[in-house]
């Protein structure tokens, strides 16, 4: 069995196990989509591999919206990072990862909560048009990201977030990107009209 | 198959769950039912992909859009005698021996259920000896409903930023999109539906790209389907009338096996079906029907300048009388079919009239035991055909059942005429030697299907089936494909062979478990092989996998959120006809196709009181090397998204 299949099966078991644990342990929320949490994070790509031999990552930004789901937490969001070419005429590019995710959040201490989520989405790569033909300016590919972190609640609604992410983009030669994130989040009650649409 | 993978598969599905049996998976005609809900939860976004979730049917495809089928051994991939029906009315989608289900003008979200019949069957005025897929549409009871949907997909493996480095690789084909809208209405005595759909697919996998790109000339290869369909139901007193009308137009890269490669062409389908039933008294009725089917191709621009112009027009009309008493139920009918085949616009198409006389009876000896049979006589083209199906069924009060179906068929030559007409009507580039086929008068087929099952426990339903097919005097094409290096395409040397005797058989098993209202599990397995026949016959049937396993794990919350995980194992296959191609191309194209595991994951979420349905589906999450045809596409990890809006008016 190839290492890839082993890794995938182990990963699948992990997620299915976690999912079954969660569905077995947690009572369904009476009111999914009752609350919203808006988060903004500064992110930094810290790992190095062959991709980084060609491009140098700059600072990035992530925004997201999370809400209680029928089980666990549902989130949507986007991550933006700029990569500068180390050698011209190779183009610079900006990546925009638009994702939907599902995860779990658990209380660790009174003001500290931990979270873990799996995100999937479209990883858009927008190349610098000075070097690229118009039809090759935008590429998109499936990406999967594992994100985890802790939230320190400064008040009932506001929390400081420290997180890590591992993102894999399914290009022919996979892009493997690891990020560190630091940000802030704020919880809100979902407006009635929005709950009506989501439920 | 890798033993460890097998073990993991079995342990995974057996440990995790136990479940309550679902309702009987069989409909009143004996066909297996796959509900619309199951279809939607499986993440199906295109009509043609329905073929892939039919466990007992084997299928293969070059482009992932058009599929050839072997329905439980009733037919080989070469023949495609299976039929498609909508609401019980058969529609002729077979063009030059290829059935493309996508051409039916029915939208996926209109489907109430599909019925799979994998044994010879007598329907409403038609015989389906090669299997039947019947799409039953939803009815609207005293309301009107409108819905719109849009879906699209993408396949992974693009070069991404490495396109601008030494690691550059070719761009991977795009998966197209599907958009549809439909309207359903129902009142006391009138009801109906309307549907429009467009599908776009790109047959541009690296295995197809060069030959399709070259023959397409100056445009990027693309398959584009537009389908429009409607149904009207009128009922008053003892009279009921159903009218179905439809049209589809598919700009296709049509793979003609006799030619060996895809050719751009436009496939047109028009049909009209009027069915009227008059009830004389309780248990006695008369049905009359008239149907028109116009099925053809038009020449599309291609660099080889091949003219695929071809048209089949079919008129069918008939009457059927039905009666039922306390224990006895029966029907008898007479149907006339007039075909104009092979009309290339010059008025020289062959004309053929077939008369079918048939009867069907079922007698219930007791609450548990019944016996039925269908008998038919076909006459046409100075030839006679005979059809017989016998059915014995037993079912006790606890739900255990056993069903035995046997059939004997001597078909008309005319019913097999799709091939030899072509070479007679201007398709001389095919250059087929059809003389052995034309002199064959020993053709007959026998089938036996034995199915038994029942509840093994309160929450566990079990079924096992065995099937046997015996073919005598069956024609086959001896296809030898060769590689044309100039444009990476293929050519074919074709000759007809008649097989004196050949047989095929296998067993199927299915388990359905349900633990509670949230978790469901289905497991099924097929094992089949050639039981008799010469070396040509045996080698030809190795196109079809001997082993197939499927598993489906479904988790529902309150119907608003459903996760569906399905796993498929397909055994290895061998296409001897591509041996010369393999020798010529080295490592590029192989006559043998490896076994593979395919795992799909689908999430479906409803919003806004079920007005909005969203689906996110991942196909082949293991990114296995999946290939269904030696010169066909390789299907890597892909993802699909669907958005559907439905509202009552």
mmCIF file with all atom_site columns, N, CA and C in Angstrom, chain B residues 73-102:
data_model
loop_
_atom_site.group_PDB
_atom_site.id
_atom_site.type_symbol
_atom_site.label_atom_id
_atom_site.label_alt_id
_atom_site.label_comp_id
_atom_site.label_asym_id
_atom_site.label_entity_id
_atom_site.label_seq_id
_atom_site.pdbx_PDB_ins_code
_atom_site.Cartn_x
_atom_site.Cartn_y
_atom_site.Cartn_z
_atom_site.occupancy
_atom_site.B_iso_or_equiv
_atom_site.pdbx_formal_charge
_atom_site.auth_seq_id
_atom_site.auth_comp_id
_atom_site.auth_asym_id
_atom_site.auth_atom_id
_atom_site.pdbx_PDB_model_num
ATOM 1  N N  . UNK B 1 73  ? -25.016 -8.775  -16.738 1.00 0.00 ? 73  UNK B N  1
ATOM 2  C CA . UNK B 1 73  ? -24.662 -9.847  -17.673 1.00 0.00 ? 73  UNK B CA 1
ATOM 3  C C  . UNK B 1 73  ? -25.685 -10.099 -18.765 1.00 0.00 ? 73  UNK B C  1
ATOM 4  N N  . UNK B 1 74  ? -26.756 -9.290  -18.849 1.00 0.00 ? 74  UNK B N  1
ATOM 5  C CA . UNK B 1 74  ? -27.755 -9.502  -19.910 1.00 0.00 ? 74  UNK B CA 1
ATOM 6  C C  . UNK B 1 74  ? -27.173 -9.181  -21.274 1.00 0.00 ? 74  UNK B C  1
ATOM 7  N N  . UNK B 1 75  ? -26.138 -8.387  -21.290 1.00 0.00 ? 75  UNK B N  1
ATOM 8  C CA . UNK B 1 75  ? -25.567 -7.932  -22.538 1.00 0.00 ? 75  UNK B CA 1
ATOM 9  C C  . UNK B 1 75  ? -24.099 -7.612  -22.343 1.00 0.00 ? 75  UNK B C  1
ATOM 10 N N  . UNK B 1 76  ? -23.382 -7.681  -23.440 1.00 0.00 ? 76  UNK B N  1
ATOM 11 C CA . UNK B 1 76  ? -21.985 -7.260  -23.403 1.00 0.00 ? 76  UNK B CA 1
ATOM 12 C C  . UNK B 1 76  ? -21.916 -5.773  -23.767 1.00 0.00 ? 76  UNK B C  1
ATOM 13 N N  . UNK B 1 77  ? -20.808 -5.120  -23.463 1.00 0.00 ? 77  UNK B N  1
ATOM 14 C CA . UNK B 1 77  ? -20.637 -3.710  -23.819 1.00 0.00 ? 77  UNK B CA 1
ATOM 15 C C  . UNK B 1 77  ? -20.859 -3.482  -25.324 1.00 0.00 ? 77  UNK B C  1
ATOM 16 N N  . UNK B 1 78  ? -20.618 -4.509  -26.137 1.00 0.00 ? 78  UNK B N  1
ATOM 17 C CA . UNK B 1 78  ? -20.721 -4.324  -27.593 1.00 0.00 ? 78  UNK B CA 1
ATOM 18 C C  . UNK B 1 78  ? -22.154 -4.092  -28.061 1.00 0.00 ? 78  UNK B C  1
ATOM 19 N N  . UNK B 1 79  ? -23.165 -4.533  -27.329 1.00 0.00 ? 79  UNK B N  1
ATOM 20 C CA . UNK B 1 79  ? -24.514 -4.564  -27.899 1.00 0.00 ? 79  UNK B CA 1
ATOM 21 C C  . UNK B 1 79  ? -25.432 -3.436  -27.452 1.00 0.00 ? 79  UNK B C  1
ATOM 22 N N  . UNK B 1 80  ? -25.459 -3.126  -26.185 1.00 0.00 ? 80  UNK B N  1
ATOM 23 C CA . UNK B 1 80  ? -26.276 -2.011  -25.655 1.00 0.00 ? 80  UNK B CA 1
ATOM 24 C C  . UNK B 1 80  ? -27.760 -2.135  -26.008 1.00 0.00 ? 80  UNK B C  1
ATOM 25 N N  . UNK B 1 81  ? -28.348 -3.287  -25.644 1.00 0.00 ? 81  UNK B N  1
ATOM 26 C CA . UNK B 1 81  ? -29.775 -3.476  -25.894 1.00 0.00 ? 81  UNK B CA 1
ATOM 27 C C  . UNK B 1 81  ? -30.645 -3.031  -24.721 1.00 0.00 ? 81  UNK B C  1
ATOM 28 N N  . UNK B 1 82  ? -30.011 -2.528  -23.660 1.00 0.00 ? 82  UNK B N  1
ATOM 29 C CA . UNK B 1 82  ? -30.815 -2.055  -22.537 1.00 0.00 ? 82  UNK B CA 1
ATOM 30 C C  . UNK B 1 82  ? -31.616 -0.822  -22.973 1.00 0.00 ? 82  UNK B C  1
ATOM 31 N N  . UNK B 1 83  ? -32.720 -0.618  -22.282 1.00 0.00 ? 83  UNK B N  1
ATOM 32 C CA . UNK B 1 83  ? -33.601 0.474   -22.701 1.00 0.00 ? 83  UNK B CA 1
ATOM 33 C C  . UNK B 1 83  ? -33.819 1.471   -21.576 1.00 0.00 ? 83  UNK B C  1
ATOM 34 N N  . UNK B 1 84  ? -34.189 2.668   -21.967 1.00 0.00 ? 84  UNK B N  1
ATOM 35 C CA . UNK B 1 84  ? -34.483 3.710   -20.988 1.00 0.00 ? 84  UNK B CA 1
ATOM 36 C C  . UNK B 1 84  ? -35.939 4.120   -21.140 1.00 0.00 ? 84  UNK B C  1
ATOM 37 N N  . UNK B 1 85  ? -36.592 4.362   -20.019 1.00 0.00 ? 85  UNK B N  1
ATOM 38 C CA . UNK B 1 85  ? -38.001 4.759   -20.046 1.00 0.00 ? 85  UNK B CA 1
ATOM 39 C C  . UNK B 1 85  ? -38.209 5.910   -19.075 1.00 0.00 ? 85  UNK B C  1
ATOM 40 N N  . UNK B 1 86  ? -39.207 6.710   -19.363 1.00 0.00 ? 86  UNK B N  1
ATOM 41 C CA . UNK B 1 86  ? -39.616 7.769   -18.443 1.00 0.00 ? 86  UNK B CA 1
ATOM 42 C C  . UNK B 1 86  ? -41.081 7.516   -18.102 1.00 0.00 ? 86  UNK B C  1
ATOM 43 N N  . UNK B 1 87  ? -41.370 7.400   -16.831 1.00 0.00 ? 87  UNK B N  1
ATOM 44 C CA . UNK B 1 87  ? -42.724 7.086   -16.348 1.00 0.00 ? 87  UNK B CA 1
ATOM 45 C C  . UNK B 1 87  ? -43.312 5.877   -17.066 1.00 0.00 ? 87  UNK B C  1
ATOM 46 N N  . UNK B 1 88  ? -42.477 4.872   -17.284 1.00 0.00 ? 88  UNK B N  1
ATOM 47 C CA . UNK B 1 88  ? -42.948 3.621   -17.870 1.00 0.00 ? 88  UNK B CA 1
ATOM 48 C C  . UNK B 1 88  ? -43.046 3.617   -19.379 1.00 0.00 ? 88  UNK B C  1
ATOM 49 N N  . UNK B 1 89  ? -42.798 4.763   -20.020 1.00 0.00 ? 89  UNK B N  1
ATOM 50 C CA . UNK B 1 89  ? -42.880 4.836   -21.477 1.00 0.00 ? 89  UNK B CA 1
ATOM 51 C C  . UNK B 1 89  ? -41.470 4.823   -22.052 1.00 0.00 ? 89  UNK B C  1
ATOM 52 N N  . UNK B 1 90  ? -41.187 3.833   -22.895 1.00 0.00 ? 90  UNK B N  1
ATOM 53 C CA . UNK B 1 90  ? -39.829 3.664   -23.398 1.00 0.00 ? 90  UNK B CA 1
ATOM 54 C C  . UNK B 1 90  ? -39.498 4.742   -24.437 1.00 0.00 ? 90  UNK B C  1
ATOM 55 N N  . UNK B 1 91  ? -38.289 5.253   -24.381 1.00 0.00 ? 91  UNK B N  1
ATOM 56 C CA . UNK B 1 91  ? -37.822 6.275   -25.333 1.00 0.00 ? 91  UNK B CA 1
ATOM 57 C C  . UNK B 1 91  ? -36.553 5.748   -26.000 1.00 0.00 ? 91  UNK B C  1
ATOM 58 N N  . UNK B 1 92  ? -36.529 5.799   -27.313 1.00 0.00 ? 92  UNK B N  1
ATOM 59 C CA . UNK B 1 92  ? -35.398 5.226   -28.047 1.00 0.00 ? 92  UNK B CA 1
ATOM 60 C C  . UNK B 1 92  ? -34.231 6.211   -28.068 1.00 0.00 ? 92  UNK B C  1
ATOM 61 N N  . UNK B 1 93  ? -33.262 5.970   -27.188 1.00 0.00 ? 93  UNK B N  1
ATOM 62 C CA . UNK B 1 93  ? -32.087 6.843   -27.170 1.00 0.00 ? 93  UNK B CA 1
ATOM 63 C C  . UNK B 1 93  ? -30.885 6.156   -27.812 1.00 0.00 ? 93  UNK B C  1
ATOM 64 N N  . UNK B 1 94  ? -31.121 4.955   -28.366 1.00 0.00 ? 94  UNK B N  1
ATOM 65 C CA . UNK B 1 94  ? -30.008 4.206   -28.948 1.00 0.00 ? 94  UNK B CA 1
ATOM 66 C C  . UNK B 1 94  ? -29.686 4.737   -30.342 1.00 0.00 ? 94  UNK B C  1
ATOM 67 N N  . UNK B 1 95  ? -28.457 5.173   -30.488 1.00 0.00 ? 95  UNK B N  1
ATOM 68 C CA . UNK B 1 95  ? -28.031 5.698   -31.775 1.00 0.00 ? 95  UNK B CA 1
ATOM 69 C C  . UNK B 1 95  ? -26.755 4.969   -32.185 1.00 0.00 ? 95  UNK B C  1
ATOM 70 N N  . UNK B 1 96  ? -26.837 4.238   -33.271 1.00 0.00 ? 96  UNK B N  1
ATOM 71 C CA . UNK B 1 96  ? -25.702 3.454   -33.771 1.00 0.00 ? 96  UNK B CA 1
ATOM 72 C C  . UNK B 1 96  ? -25.138 2.538   -32.692 1.00 0.00 ? 96  UNK B C  1
ATOM 73 N N  . UNK B 1 97  ? -26.026 1.998   -31.874 1.00 0.00 ? 97  UNK B N  1
ATOM 74 C CA . UNK B 1 97  ? -25.585 1.037   -30.871 1.00 0.00 ? 97  UNK B CA 1
ATOM 75 C C  . UNK B 1 97  ? -25.102 1.662   -29.587 1.00 0.00 ? 97  UNK B C  1
ATOM 76 N N  . UNK B 1 98  ? -25.231 2.970   -29.439 1.00 0.00 ? 98  UNK B N  1
ATOM 77 C CA . UNK B 1 98  ? -24.786 3.642   -28.220 1.00 0.00 ? 98  UNK B CA 1
ATOM 78 C C  . UNK B 1 98  ? -25.988 4.292   -27.529 1.00 0.00 ? 98  UNK B C  1
ATOM 79 N N  . UNK B 1 99  ? -26.177 3.997   -26.250 1.00 0.00 ? 99  UNK B N  1
ATOM 80 C CA . UNK B 1 99  ? -27.219 4.650   -25.464 1.00 0.00 ? 99  UNK B CA 1
ATOM 81 C C  . UNK B 1 99  ? -26.589 5.753   -24.630 1.00 0.00 ? 99  UNK B C  1
ATOM 82 N N  . UNK B 1 100 ? -27.046 6.965   -24.830 1.00 0.00 ? 100 UNK B N  1
ATOM 83 C CA . UNK B 1 100 ? -26.542 8.039   -23.982 1.00 0.00 ? 100 UNK B CA 1
ATOM 84 C C  . UNK B 1 100 ? -27.704 8.541   -23.124 1.00 0.00 ? 100 UNK B C  1
ATOM 85 N N  . UNK B 1 101 ? -27.676 8.175   -21.853 1.00 0.00 ? 101 UNK B N  1
ATOM 86 C CA . UNK B 1 101 ? -28.784 8.497   -20.952 1.00 0.00 ? 101 UNK B CA 1
ATOM 87 C C  . UNK B 1 101 ? -28.968 10.007  -20.804 1.00 0.00 ? 101 UNK B C  1
ATOM 88 N N  . UNK B 1 102 ? -27.862 10.734  -20.930 1.00 0.00 ? 102 UNK B N  1
ATOM 89 C CA . UNK B 1 102 ? -27.906 12.194  -20.763 1.00 0.00 ? 102 UNK B CA 1
ATOM 90 C C  . UNK B 1 102 ? -28.899 12.843  -21.718 1.00 0.00 ? 102 UNK B C  1
#
